[in-house]
Amino acid sequence: MNVLRLVLGFALACSASACVVAADDCAPVIEKPWVRAAPPGATTLAGYLVLRNPCSAAVVVTDVESRDFGMPMIHRSEVVEGVSRMRHVGELTLAPGESLVFAPGGLHLMLMKPERALAEGDEVGVRLVLADGRRVFAVFPVRREAP
């Protein structure tokens, strides 16, 4: 009988710790990803998405990576004293339950130095790097217009 209690206790402890790990591994979700198709020979494209934080803690995005682009970055378009400018964004913090919209004319992925020619219908992979070292991956279809 003691062996049965030991086995059941171990199983219960393992399942409880698995629940804790699953809760701690909460990560932001990339929704509606897409890259705007550009003319042949273009060296810079733009990526858009909705980034949602379903977690109970804030999440910090520090960088973007892609094997399909030599220099991906997060940028924000803004008007300063009547002049439109693009600025590199060092990091983004999403509060619990918050969503950020990456859209034309605002926050976006600046995808420079494509590794291959991209046309409508192609797909590229993009990873958002979190402050804790984790990465959130999504496939971005190349499209002429937003989905």
mmCIF file of N, CA and C in Angstrom:
data_model
loop_
_atom_site.group_PDB
_atom_site.id
_atom_site.type_symbol
_atom_site.label_atom_id
_atom_site.label_comp_id
_atom_site.label_asym_id
_atom_site.label_seq_id
_atom_site.Cartn_x
_atom_site.Cartn_y
_atom_site.Cartn_z
ATOM 1 N N MET A 1 0.815 -1.198 0.000
ATOM 2 C CA MET A 1 0.000 0.000 0.000
ATOM 3 C C MET A 1 0.857 1.260 0.000
ATOM 4 N N ASN A 2 2.002 1.233 0.703
ATOM 5 C CA ASN A 2 2.882 2.395 0.745
ATOM 6 C C ASN A 2 3.435 2.733 -0.634
ATOM 7 N N VAL A 3 3.704 1.694 -1.430
ATOM 8 C CA VAL A 3 4.216 1.926 -2.783
ATOM 9 C C VAL A 3 3.162 2.645 -3.620
ATOM 10 N N LEU A 4 1.911 2.233 -3.492
ATOM 11 C CA LEU A 4 0.827 2.879 -4.230
ATOM 12 C C LEU A 4 0.706 4.349 -3.841
ATOM 13 N N ARG A 5 0.779 4.648 -2.541
ATOM 14 C CA ARG A 5 0.722 6.041 -2.087
ATOM 15 C C ARG A 5 1.894 6.844 -2.646
ATOM 16 N N LEU A 6 3.067 6.235 -2.646
ATOM 17 C CA LEU A 6 4.258 6.908 -3.164
ATOM 18 C C LEU A 6 4.091 7.230 -4.649
ATOM 19 N N VAL A 7 3.613 6.261 -5.414
ATOM 20 C CA VAL A 7 3.418 6.466 -6.851
ATOM 21 C C VAL A 7 2.351 7.529 -7.103
ATOM 22 N N LEU A 8 1.232 7.451 -6.389
ATOM 23 C CA LEU A 8 0.174 8.445 -6.564
ATOM 24 C C LEU A 8 0.638 9.833 -6.131
ATOM 25 N N GLY A 9 1.372 9.911 -5.037
ATOM 26 C CA GLY A 9 1.906 11.200 -4.581
ATOM 27 C C GLY A 9 2.862 11.797 -5.594
ATOM 28 N N PHE A 10 3.730 10.958 -6.164
ATOM 29 C CA PHE A 10 4.676 11.427 -7.177
ATOM 30 C C PHE A 10 3.934 11.914 -8.421
ATOM 31 N N ALA A 11 2.933 11.163 -8.852
ATOM 32 C CA ALA A 11 2.155 11.556 -10.033
ATOM 33 C C ALA A 11 1.437 12.877 -9.799
ATOM 34 N N LEU A 12 0.866 13.044 -8.612
ATOM 35 C CA LEU A 12 0.175 14.289 -8.283
ATOM 36 C C LEU A 12 1.154 15.456 -8.253
ATOM 37 N N ALA A 13 2.315 15.262 -7.646
ATOM 38 C CA ALA A 13 3.325 16.327 -7.585
ATOM 39 C C ALA A 13 3.800 16.701 -8.978
ATOM 40 N N CYS A 14 4.012 15.710 -9.828
ATOM 41 C CA CYS A 14 4.468 15.990 -11.199
ATOM 42 C C CYS A 14 3.415 16.751 -11.983
ATOM 43 N N SER A 15 2.155 16.354 -11.844
ATOM 44 C CA SER A 15 1.118 17.050 -12.604
ATOM 45 C C SER A 15 0.937 18.470 -12.093
ATOM 46 N N ALA A 16 1.081 18.703 -10.799
ATOM 47 C CA ALA A 16 0.962 20.058 -10.250
ATOM 48 C C ALA A 16 2.108 20.930 -10.730
ATOM 49 N N SER A 17 3.324 20.372 -10.750
ATOM 50 C CA SER A 17 4.457 21.179 -11.208
ATOM 51 C C SER A 17 4.347 21.456 -12.699
ATOM 52 N N ALA A 18 3.766 20.529 -13.453
ATOM 53 C CA ALA A 18 3.579 20.770 -14.888
ATOM 54 C C ALA A 18 2.637 21.940 -15.111
ATOM 55 N N CYS A 19 1.617 22.064 -14.260
ATOM 56 C CA CYS A 19 0.698 23.193 -14.381
ATOM 57 C C CYS A 19 1.411 24.508 -14.113
ATOM 58 N N VAL A 20 2.294 24.521 -13.127
ATOM 59 C CA VAL A 20 3.041 25.737 -12.804
ATOM 60 C C VAL A 20 3.944 26.118 -13.967
ATOM 61 N N VAL A 21 4.641 25.142 -14.541
ATOM 62 C CA VAL A 21 5.524 25.426 -15.671
ATOM 63 C C VAL A 21 4.716 25.964 -16.842
ATOM 64 N N ALA A 22 3.556 25.358 -17.110
ATOM 65 C CA ALA A 22 2.739 25.820 -18.233
ATOM 66 C C ALA A 22 2.303 27.265 -18.022
ATOM 67 N N ALA A 23 1.942 27.622 -16.798
ATOM 68 C CA ALA A 23 1.517 28.999 -16.528
ATOM 69 C C ALA A 23 2.683 29.966 -16.687
ATOM 70 N N ASP A 24 3.875 29.547 -16.246
ATOM 71 C CA ASP A 24 5.058 30.400 -16.356
ATOM 72 C C ASP A 24 5.505 30.566 -17.800
ATOM 73 N N ASP A 25 5.174 29.631 -18.667
ATOM 74 C CA ASP A 25 5.609 29.672 -20.058
ATOM 75 C C ASP A 25 4.668 30.465 -20.949
ATOM 76 N N CYS A 26 3.753 31.191 -20.378
ATOM 77 C CA CYS A 26 2.834 31.998 -21.169
ATOM 78 C C CYS A 26 3.638 32.943 -22.062
ATOM 79 N N ALA A 27 3.232 33.066 -23.295
ATOM 80 C CA ALA A 27 3.955 33.909 -24.252
ATOM 81 C C ALA A 27 2.960 34.713 -25.075
ATOM 82 N N PRO A 28 3.411 35.835 -25.626
ATOM 83 C CA PRO A 28 2.526 36.605 -26.493
ATOM 84 C C PRO A 28 2.157 35.813 -27.739
ATOM 85 N N VAL A 29 1.072 36.216 -28.359
ATOM 86 C CA VAL A 29 0.549 35.530 -29.540
ATOM 87 C C VAL A 29 0.595 36.489 -30.728
ATOM 88 N N ILE A 30 1.119 36.004 -31.850
ATOM 89 C CA ILE A 30 1.146 36.787 -33.087
ATOM 90 C C ILE A 30 -0.093 36.420 -33.896
ATOM 91 N N GLU A 31 -0.895 37.426 -34.228
ATOM 92 C CA GLU A 31 -2.115 37.217 -35.008
ATOM 93 C C GLU A 31 -2.074 38.073 -36.269
ATOM 94 N N LYS A 32 -2.746 37.614 -37.303
ATOM 95 C CA LYS A 32 -2.888 38.341 -38.569
ATOM 96 C C LYS A 32 -1.557 38.833 -39.146
ATOM 97 N N PRO A 33 -0.520 37.979 -39.181
ATOM 98 C CA PRO A 33 0.761 38.430 -39.729
ATOM 99 C C PRO A 33 0.728 38.515 -41.251
ATOM 100 N N TRP A 34 1.411 39.504 -41.800
ATOM 101 C CA TRP A 34 1.568 39.605 -43.250
ATOM 102 C C TRP A 34 2.704 40.566 -43.576
ATOM 103 N N VAL A 35 3.292 40.378 -44.747
ATOM 104 C CA VAL A 35 4.330 41.262 -45.285
ATOM 105 C C VAL A 35 3.792 41.849 -46.570
ATOM 106 N N ARG A 36 3.930 43.163 -46.712
ATOM 107 C CA ARG A 36 3.455 43.819 -47.936
ATOM 108 C C ARG A 36 4.386 43.478 -49.099
ATOM 109 N N ALA A 37 3.807 42.984 -50.201
ATOM 110 C CA ALA A 37 4.577 42.689 -51.410
ATOM 111 C C ALA A 37 5.197 43.982 -51.933
ATOM 112 N N ALA A 38 6.414 43.877 -52.427
ATOM 113 C CA ALA A 38 7.133 45.046 -52.943
ATOM 114 C C ALA A 38 7.554 44.772 -54.384
ATOM 115 N N PRO A 39 7.918 45.809 -55.122
ATOM 116 C CA PRO A 39 8.367 45.606 -56.500
ATOM 117 C C PRO A 39 9.622 44.734 -56.553
ATOM 118 N N PRO A 40 9.841 44.031 -57.675
ATOM 119 C CA PRO A 40 11.056 43.220 -57.813
ATOM 120 C C PRO A 40 12.299 44.075 -57.556
ATOM 121 N N GLY A 41 13.255 43.497 -56.848
ATOM 122 C CA GLY A 41 14.496 44.210 -56.553
ATOM 123 C C GLY A 41 14.443 45.068 -55.304
ATOM 124 N N ALA A 42 13.284 45.152 -54.657
ATOM 125 C CA ALA A 42 13.167 45.964 -53.436
ATOM 126 C C ALA A 42 14.085 45.398 -52.353
ATOM 127 N N THR A 43 14.743 46.289 -51.627
ATOM 128 C CA THR A 43 15.655 45.856 -50.567
ATOM 129 C C THR A 43 15.050 46.015 -49.171
ATOM 130 N N THR A 44 13.852 46.555 -49.105
ATOM 131 C CA THR A 44 13.173 46.731 -47.819
ATOM 132 C C THR A 44 11.690 46.432 -47.979
ATOM 133 N N LEU A 45 11.164 45.636 -47.070
ATOM 134 C CA LEU A 45 9.736 45.339 -47.031
ATOM 135 C C LEU A 45 9.228 45.665 -45.636
ATOM 136 N N ALA A 46 7.927 45.678 -45.470
ATOM 137 C CA ALA A 46 7.341 45.972 -44.165
ATOM 138 C C ALA A 46 6.429 44.828 -43.744
ATOM 139 N N GLY A 47 6.480 44.496 -42.459
ATOM 140 C CA GLY A 47 5.654 43.439 -41.902
ATOM 141 C C GLY A 47 4.685 43.990 -40.877
ATOM 142 N N TYR A 48 3.507 43.385 -40.837
ATOM 143 C CA TYR A 48 2.441 43.854 -39.960
ATOM 144 C C TYR A 48 1.833 42.668 -39.213
ATOM 145 N N LEU A 49 1.221 42.944 -38.078
ATOM 146 C CA LEU A 49 0.650 41.898 -37.239
ATOM 147 C C LEU A 49 -0.117 42.526 -36.090
ATOM 148 N N VAL A 50 -0.779 41.685 -35.353
ATOM 149 C CA VAL A 50 -1.330 42.070 -34.055
ATOM 150 C C VAL A 50 -0.603 41.197 -33.043
ATOM 151 N N LEU A 51 -0.022 41.825 -32.028
ATOM 152 C CA LEU A 51 0.688 41.102 -30.977
ATOM 153 C C LEU A 51 -0.146 41.196 -29.707
ATOM 154 N N ARG A 52 -0.572 40.027 -29.212
ATOM 155 C CA ARG A 52 -1.477 39.980 -28.055
ATOM 156 C C ARG A 52 -0.784 39.297 -26.883
ATOM 157 N N ASN A 53 -0.921 39.869 -25.695
ATOM 158 C CA ASN A 53 -0.357 39.284 -24.479
ATOM 159 C C ASN A 53 -1.483 38.692 -23.624
ATOM 160 N N PRO A 54 -1.684 37.364 -23.694
ATOM 161 C CA PRO A 54 -2.729 36.734 -22.892
ATOM 162 C C PRO A 54 -2.257 36.390 -21.475
ATOM 163 N N CYS A 55 -1.026 36.746 -21.155
ATOM 164 C CA CYS A 55 -0.400 36.344 -19.892
ATOM 165 C C CYS A 55 -0.836 37.226 -18.724
ATOM 166 N N SER A 56 -0.544 36.759 -17.513
ATOM 167 C CA SER A 56 -0.872 37.520 -16.306
ATOM 168 C C SER A 56 0.246 38.481 -15.921
ATOM 169 N N ALA A 57 1.351 38.451 -16.654
ATOM 170 C CA ALA A 57 2.475 39.358 -16.407
ATOM 171 C C ALA A 57 2.813 40.100 -17.694
ATOM 172 N N ALA A 58 3.468 41.227 -17.545
ATOM 173 C CA ALA A 58 3.908 41.991 -18.717
ATOM 174 C C ALA A 58 4.939 41.187 -19.498
ATOM 175 N N VAL A 59 4.994 41.422 -20.795
ATOM 176 C CA VAL A 59 5.959 40.776 -21.679
ATOM 177 C C VAL A 59 6.716 41.879 -22.406
ATOM 178 N N VAL A 60 8.041 41.717 -22.510
ATOM 179 C CA VAL A 60 8.871 42.722 -23.173
ATOM 180 C C VAL A 60 9.489 42.113 -24.427
ATOM 181 N N VAL A 61 9.248 42.755 -25.575
ATOM 182 C CA VAL A 61 9.847 42.350 -26.850
ATOM 183 C C VAL A 61 11.074 43.228 -27.055
ATOM 184 N N THR A 62 12.236 42.595 -27.262
ATOM 185 C CA THR A 62 13.486 43.349 -27.380
ATOM 186 C C THR A 62 14.066 43.382 -28.783
ATOM 187 N N ASP A 63 13.648 42.449 -29.634
ATOM 188 C CA ASP A 63 14.271 42.368 -30.958
ATOM 189 C C ASP A 63 13.397 41.533 -31.883
ATOM 190 N N VAL A 64 13.785 41.506 -33.150
ATOM 191 C CA VAL A 64 13.125 40.665 -34.153
ATOM 192 C C VAL A 64 14.218 39.968 -34.949
ATOM 193 N N GLU A 65 13.974 38.709 -35.325
ATOM 194 C CA GLU A 65 14.928 37.920 -36.098
ATOM 195 C C GLU A 65 14.209 37.278 -37.277
ATOM 196 N N SER A 66 14.964 37.020 -38.339
ATOM 197 C CA SER A 66 14.409 36.306 -39.486
ATOM 198 C C SER A 66 15.544 35.780 -40.344
ATOM 199 N N ARG A 67 15.454 34.532 -40.737
ATOM 200 C CA ARG A 67 16.429 33.970 -41.673
ATOM 201 C C ARG A 67 16.183 34.482 -43.089
ATOM 202 N N ASP A 68 15.013 35.080 -43.305
ATOM 203 C CA ASP A 68 14.655 35.565 -44.637
ATOM 204 C C ASP A 68 15.113 36.993 -44.895
ATOM 205 N N PHE A 69 15.621 37.678 -43.856
ATOM 206 C CA PHE A 69 16.067 39.069 -44.000
ATOM 207 C C PHE A 69 17.382 39.267 -43.257
ATOM 208 N N GLY A 70 18.291 40.018 -43.877
ATOM 209 C CA GLY A 70 19.584 40.281 -43.262
ATOM 210 C C GLY A 70 19.518 41.257 -42.111
ATOM 211 N N MET A 71 18.511 42.141 -42.103
ATOM 212 C CA MET A 71 18.426 43.148 -41.052
ATOM 213 C C MET A 71 16.962 43.483 -40.728
ATOM 214 N N PRO A 72 16.305 42.646 -39.940
ATOM 215 C CA PRO A 72 14.941 42.975 -39.513
ATOM 216 C C PRO A 72 14.976 43.862 -38.269
ATOM 217 N N MET A 73 14.068 44.817 -38.186
ATOM 218 C CA MET A 73 13.997 45.722 -37.041
ATOM 219 C C MET A 73 12.539 46.073 -36.756
ATOM 220 N N ILE A 74 12.300 46.586 -35.566
ATOM 221 C CA ILE A 74 10.980 47.122 -35.225
ATOM 222 C C ILE A 74 11.069 48.634 -35.345
ATOM 223 N N HIS A 75 10.158 49.215 -36.115
ATOM 224 C CA HIS A 75 10.132 50.668 -36.336
ATOM 225 C C HIS A 75 8.754 51.226 -36.013
ATOM 226 N N ARG A 76 8.726 52.526 -35.803
ATOM 227 C CA ARG A 76 7.466 53.240 -35.614
ATOM 228 C C ARG A 76 7.496 54.460 -36.526
ATOM 229 N N SER A 77 6.456 54.626 -37.337
ATOM 230 C CA SER A 77 6.300 55.843 -38.142
ATOM 231 C C SER A 77 5.571 56.858 -37.286
ATOM 232 N N GLU A 78 6.037 58.105 -37.325
ATOM 233 C CA GLU A 78 5.384 59.167 -36.563
ATOM 234 C C GLU A 78 5.622 60.497 -37.253
ATOM 235 N N VAL A 79 4.763 61.438 -36.981
ATOM 236 C CA VAL A 79 4.905 62.780 -37.533
ATOM 237 C C VAL A 79 5.449 63.673 -36.421
ATOM 238 N N VAL A 80 6.617 64.286 -36.685
ATOM 239 C CA VAL A 80 7.257 65.184 -35.723
ATOM 240 C C VAL A 80 7.387 66.549 -36.373
ATOM 241 N N GLU A 81 6.711 67.545 -35.804
ATOM 242 C CA GLU A 81 6.724 68.910 -36.336
ATOM 243 C C GLU A 81 6.362 68.936 -37.824
ATOM 244 N N GLY A 82 5.343 68.157 -38.168
ATOM 245 C CA GLY A 82 4.850 68.146 -39.534
ATOM 246 C C GLY A 82 5.643 67.289 -40.505
ATOM 247 N N VAL A 83 6.697 66.624 -40.024
ATOM 248 C CA VAL A 83 7.530 65.787 -40.891
ATOM 249 C C VAL A 83 7.372 64.325 -40.470
ATOM 250 N N SER A 84 7.064 63.473 -41.451
ATOM 251 C CA SER A 84 6.921 62.051 -41.181
ATOM 252 C C SER A 84 8.304 61.413 -41.035
ATOM 253 N N ARG A 85 8.481 60.650 -39.966
ATOM 254 C CA ARG A 85 9.769 59.992 -39.705
ATOM 255 C C ARG A 85 9.523 58.553 -39.262
ATOM 256 N N MET A 86 10.548 57.731 -39.474
ATOM 257 C CA MET A 86 10.540 56.376 -38.945
ATOM 258 C C MET A 86 11.633 56.290 -37.894
ATOM 259 N N ARG A 87 11.288 55.696 -36.764
ATOM 260 C CA ARG A 87 12.260 55.558 -35.683
ATOM 261 C C ARG A 87 12.351 54.093 -35.263
ATOM 262 N N HIS A 88 13.586 53.663 -35.004
ATOM 263 C CA HIS A 88 13.821 52.318 -34.484
ATOM 264 C C HIS A 88 13.254 52.236 -33.069
ATOM 265 N N VAL A 89 12.594 51.127 -32.762
ATOM 266 C CA VAL A 89 12.030 50.908 -31.432
ATOM 267 C C VAL A 89 12.914 49.886 -30.722
ATOM 268 N N GLY A 90 13.494 50.283 -29.593
ATOM 269 C CA GLY A 90 14.393 49.394 -28.854
ATOM 270 C C GLY A 90 13.687 48.231 -28.199
ATOM 271 N N GLU A 91 12.603 48.508 -27.499
ATOM 272 C CA GLU A 91 11.817 47.427 -26.911
ATOM 273 C C GLU A 91 10.373 47.867 -26.736
ATOM 274 N N LEU A 92 9.523 46.872 -26.696
ATOM 275 C CA LEU A 92 8.083 47.093 -26.523
ATOM 276 C C LEU A 92 7.619 46.319 -25.302
ATOM 277 N N THR A 93 6.868 46.959 -24.440
ATOM 278 C CA THR A 93 6.314 46.286 -23.271
ATOM 279 C C THR A 93 4.807 46.159 -23.451
ATOM 280 N N LEU A 94 4.321 44.929 -23.316
ATOM 281 C CA LEU A 94 2.881 44.661 -23.397
ATOM 282 C C LEU A 94 2.382 44.304 -22.006
ATOM 283 N N ALA A 95 1.461 45.076 -21.497
ATOM 284 C CA ALA A 95 0.844 44.790 -20.204
ATOM 285 C C ALA A 95 -0.031 43.541 -20.337
ATOM 286 N N PRO A 96 -0.354 42.893 -19.226
ATOM 287 C CA PRO A 96 -1.249 41.734 -19.294
ATOM 288 C C PRO A 96 -2.556 42.097 -19.997
ATOM 289 N N GLY A 97 -2.948 41.271 -20.962
ATOM 290 C CA GLY A 97 -4.189 41.493 -21.696
ATOM 291 C C GLY A 97 -4.099 42.522 -22.810
ATOM 292 N N GLU A 98 -2.965 43.186 -22.954
ATOM 293 C CA GLU A 98 -2.816 44.239 -23.967
ATOM 294 C C GLU A 98 -2.506 43.652 -25.344
ATOM 295 N N SER A 99 -2.910 44.378 -26.383
ATOM 296 C CA SER A 99 -2.563 44.043 -27.768
ATOM 297 C C SER A 99 -1.921 45.252 -28.416
ATOM 298 N N LEU A 100 -0.940 45.001 -29.267
ATOM 299 C CA LEU A 100 -0.317 46.055 -30.068
ATOM 300 C C LEU A 100 -0.592 45.754 -31.529
ATOM 301 N N VAL A 101 -1.018 46.763 -32.262
ATOM 302 C CA VAL A 101 -1.297 46.606 -33.688
ATOM 303 C C VAL A 101 -0.128 47.185 -34.471
ATOM 304 N N PHE A 102 0.499 46.351 -35.283
ATOM 305 C CA PHE A 102 1.547 46.776 -36.208
ATOM 306 C C PHE A 102 0.836 47.005 -37.538
ATOM 307 N N ALA A 103 0.761 48.259 -37.996
ATOM 308 C CA ALA A 103 -0.033 48.594 -39.182
ATOM 309 C C ALA A 103 0.661 49.686 -39.981
ATOM 310 N N PRO A 104 0.334 49.801 -41.284
ATOM 311 C CA PRO A 104 0.912 50.875 -42.094
ATOM 312 C C PRO A 104 0.697 52.233 -41.423
ATOM 313 N N GLY A 105 1.751 53.044 -41.417
ATOM 314 C CA GLY A 105 1.669 54.373 -40.830
ATOM 315 C C GLY A 105 1.930 54.407 -39.336
ATOM 316 N N GLY A 106 2.254 53.270 -38.734
ATOM 317 C CA GLY A 106 2.498 53.216 -37.296
ATOM 318 C C GLY A 106 3.619 52.247 -36.976
ATOM 319 N N LEU A 107 3.394 51.456 -35.964
ATOM 320 C CA LEU A 107 4.344 50.429 -35.566
ATOM 321 C C LEU A 107 4.405 49.377 -36.667
ATOM 322 N N HIS A 108 5.621 48.931 -37.042
ATOM 323 C CA HIS A 108 5.752 47.918 -38.091
ATOM 324 C C HIS A 108 7.110 47.235 -38.008
ATOM 325 N N LEU A 109 7.238 46.119 -38.699
ATOM 326 C CA LEU A 109 8.524 45.462 -38.847
ATOM 327 C C LEU A 109 9.175 46.009 -40.103
ATOM 328 N N MET A 110 10.380 46.520 -39.980
ATOM 329 C CA MET A 110 11.158 46.979 -41.127
ATOM 330 C C MET A 110 12.056 45.808 -41.502
ATOM 331 N N LEU A 111 11.772 45.182 -42.629
ATOM 332 C CA LEU A 111 12.447 43.956 -43.049
ATOM 333 C C LEU A 111 13.400 44.282 -44.191
ATOM 334 N N MET A 112 14.668 44.504 -43.844
ATOM 335 C CA MET A 112 15.664 44.950 -44.819
ATOM 336 C C MET A 112 16.563 43.800 -45.254
ATOM 337 N N LYS A 113 17.097 43.926 -46.455
ATOM 338 C CA LYS A 113 18.031 42.962 -47.038
ATOM 339 C C LYS A 113 17.427 41.562 -47.155
ATOM 340 N N PRO A 114 16.375 41.412 -47.975
ATOM 341 C CA PRO A 114 15.786 40.075 -48.152
ATOM 342 C C PRO A 114 16.822 39.098 -48.705
ATOM 343 N N GLU A 115 16.786 37.877 -48.216
ATOM 344 C CA GLU A 115 17.736 36.838 -48.634
ATOM 345 C C GLU A 115 17.391 36.266 -50.010
ATOM 346 N N ARG A 116 16.172 36.525 -50.489
ATOM 347 C CA ARG A 116 15.735 36.030 -51.803
ATOM 348 C C ARG A 116 14.654 36.971 -52.312
ATOM 349 N N ALA A 117 14.384 36.885 -53.594
ATOM 350 C CA ALA A 117 13.295 37.682 -54.171
ATOM 351 C C ALA A 117 11.972 37.152 -53.615
ATOM 352 N N LEU A 118 11.120 38.065 -53.190
ATOM 353 C CA LEU A 118 9.830 37.677 -52.621
ATOM 354 C C LEU A 118 8.697 38.225 -53.473
ATOM 355 N N ALA A 119 7.692 37.396 -53.682
ATOM 356 C CA ALA A 119 6.528 37.796 -54.472
ATOM 357 C C ALA A 119 5.264 37.432 -53.709
ATOM 358 N N GLU A 120 4.155 38.016 -54.137
ATOM 359 C CA GLU A 120 2.874 37.706 -53.517
ATOM 360 C C GLU A 120 2.677 36.193 -53.501
ATOM 361 N N GLY A 121 2.249 35.672 -52.356
ATOM 362 C CA GLY A 121 2.040 34.235 -52.201
ATOM 363 C C GLY A 121 3.189 33.532 -51.490
ATOM 364 N N ASP A 122 4.373 34.162 -51.444
ATOM 365 C CA ASP A 122 5.493 33.589 -50.699
ATOM 366 C C ASP A 122 5.228 33.723 -49.206
ATOM 367 N N GLU A 123 6.039 33.040 -48.414
ATOM 368 C CA GLU A 123 5.947 33.137 -46.960
ATOM 369 C C GLU A 123 7.336 33.346 -46.381
ATOM 370 N N VAL A 124 7.407 34.085 -45.272
ATOM 371 C CA VAL A 124 8.671 34.294 -44.566
ATOM 372 C C VAL A 124 8.453 33.994 -43.086
ATOM 373 N N GLY A 125 9.517 33.588 -42.424
ATOM 374 C CA GLY A 125 9.455 33.319 -40.993
ATOM 375 C C GLY A 125 10.030 34.483 -40.207
ATOM 376 N N VAL A 126 9.363 34.833 -39.116
ATOM 377 C CA VAL A 126 9.807 35.935 -38.259
ATOM 378 C C VAL A 126 9.704 35.484 -36.806
ATOM 379 N N ARG A 127 10.736 35.828 -36.019
ATOM 380 C CA ARG A 127 10.742 35.540 -34.586
ATOM 381 C C ARG A 127 10.857 36.843 -33.808
ATOM 382 N N LEU A 128 9.977 37.035 -32.847
ATOM 383 C CA LEU A 128 10.103 38.149 -31.913
ATOM 384 C C LEU A 128 10.880 37.634 -30.709
ATOM 385 N N VAL A 129 11.902 38.389 -30.289
ATOM 386 C CA VAL A 129 12.752 37.998 -29.168
ATOM 387 C C VAL A 129 12.234 38.682 -27.903
ATOM 388 N N LEU A 130 12.020 37.894 -26.863
ATOM 389 C CA LEU A 130 11.533 38.425 -25.594
ATOM 390 C C LEU A 130 12.703 38.695 -24.650
ATOM 391 N N ALA A 131 12.497 39.563 -23.681
ATOM 392 C CA ALA A 131 13.553 39.952 -22.743
ATOM 393 C C ALA A 131 14.102 38.760 -21.965
ATOM 394 N N ASP A 132 13.270 37.728 -21.765
ATOM 395 C CA ASP A 132 13.732 36.551 -21.018
ATOM 396 C C ASP A 132 14.447 35.542 -21.912
ATOM 397 N N GLY A 133 14.666 35.887 -23.189
ATOM 398 C CA GLY A 133 15.397 35.017 -24.107
ATOM 399 C C GLY A 133 14.520 34.120 -24.962
ATOM 400 N N ARG A 134 13.246 33.996 -24.632
ATOM 401 C CA ARG A 134 12.362 33.171 -25.459
ATOM 402 C C ARG A 134 12.083 33.874 -26.777
ATOM 403 N N ARG A 135 11.633 33.103 -27.760
ATOM 404 C CA ARG A 135 11.299 33.636 -29.071
ATOM 405 C C ARG A 135 9.897 33.173 -29.458
ATOM 406 N N VAL A 136 9.160 34.069 -30.111
ATOM 407 C CA VAL A 136 7.810 33.759 -30.581
ATOM 408 C C VAL A 136 7.858 33.800 -32.104
ATOM 409 N N PHE A 137 7.550 32.674 -32.742
ATOM 410 C CA PHE A 137 7.688 32.527 -34.195
ATOM 411 C C PHE A 137 6.336 32.593 -34.889
ATOM 412 N N ALA A 138 6.349 33.148 -36.092
ATOM 413 C CA ALA A 138 5.152 33.119 -36.940
ATOM 414 C C ALA A 138 5.571 33.125 -38.400
ATOM 415 N N VAL A 139 4.729 32.548 -39.229
ATOM 416 C CA VAL A 139 4.911 32.584 -40.683
ATOM 417 C C VAL A 139 4.085 33.753 -41.206
ATOM 418 N N PHE A 140 4.727 34.617 -41.987
ATOM 419 C CA PHE A 140 4.089 35.811 -42.536
ATOM 420 C C PHE A 140 3.897 35.623 -44.038
ATOM 421 N N PRO A 141 2.665 35.549 -44.534
ATOM 422 C CA PRO A 141 2.456 35.481 -45.980
ATOM 423 C C PRO A 141 2.744 36.844 -46.615
ATOM 424 N N VAL A 142 3.280 36.816 -47.830
ATOM 425 C CA VAL A 142 3.518 38.051 -48.593
ATOM 426 C C VAL A 142 2.243 38.337 -49.374
ATOM 427 N N ARG A 143 1.690 39.543 -49.173
ATOM 428 C CA ARG A 143 0.411 39.921 -49.778
ATOM 429 C C ARG A 143 0.485 41.343 -50.306
ATOM 430 N N ARG A 144 -0.420 41.669 -51.211
ATOM 431 C CA ARG A 144 -0.515 43.052 -51.701
ATOM 432 C C ARG A 144 -1.271 43.942 -50.716
ATOM 433 N N GLU A 145 -2.265 43.355 -50.037
ATOM 434 C CA GLU A 145 -3.115 44.123 -49.125
ATOM 435 C C GLU A 145 -3.291 43.365 -47.817
ATOM 436 N N ALA A 146 -3.715 44.081 -46.796
ATOM 437 C CA ALA A 146 -3.961 43.462 -45.488
ATOM 438 C C ALA A 146 -5.022 42.374 -45.602
ATOM 439 N N PRO A 147 -4.884 41.336 -44.798
ATOM 440 C CA PRO A 147 -5.903 40.267 -44.824
ATOM 441 C C PRO A 147 -7.236 40.754 -44.273
#
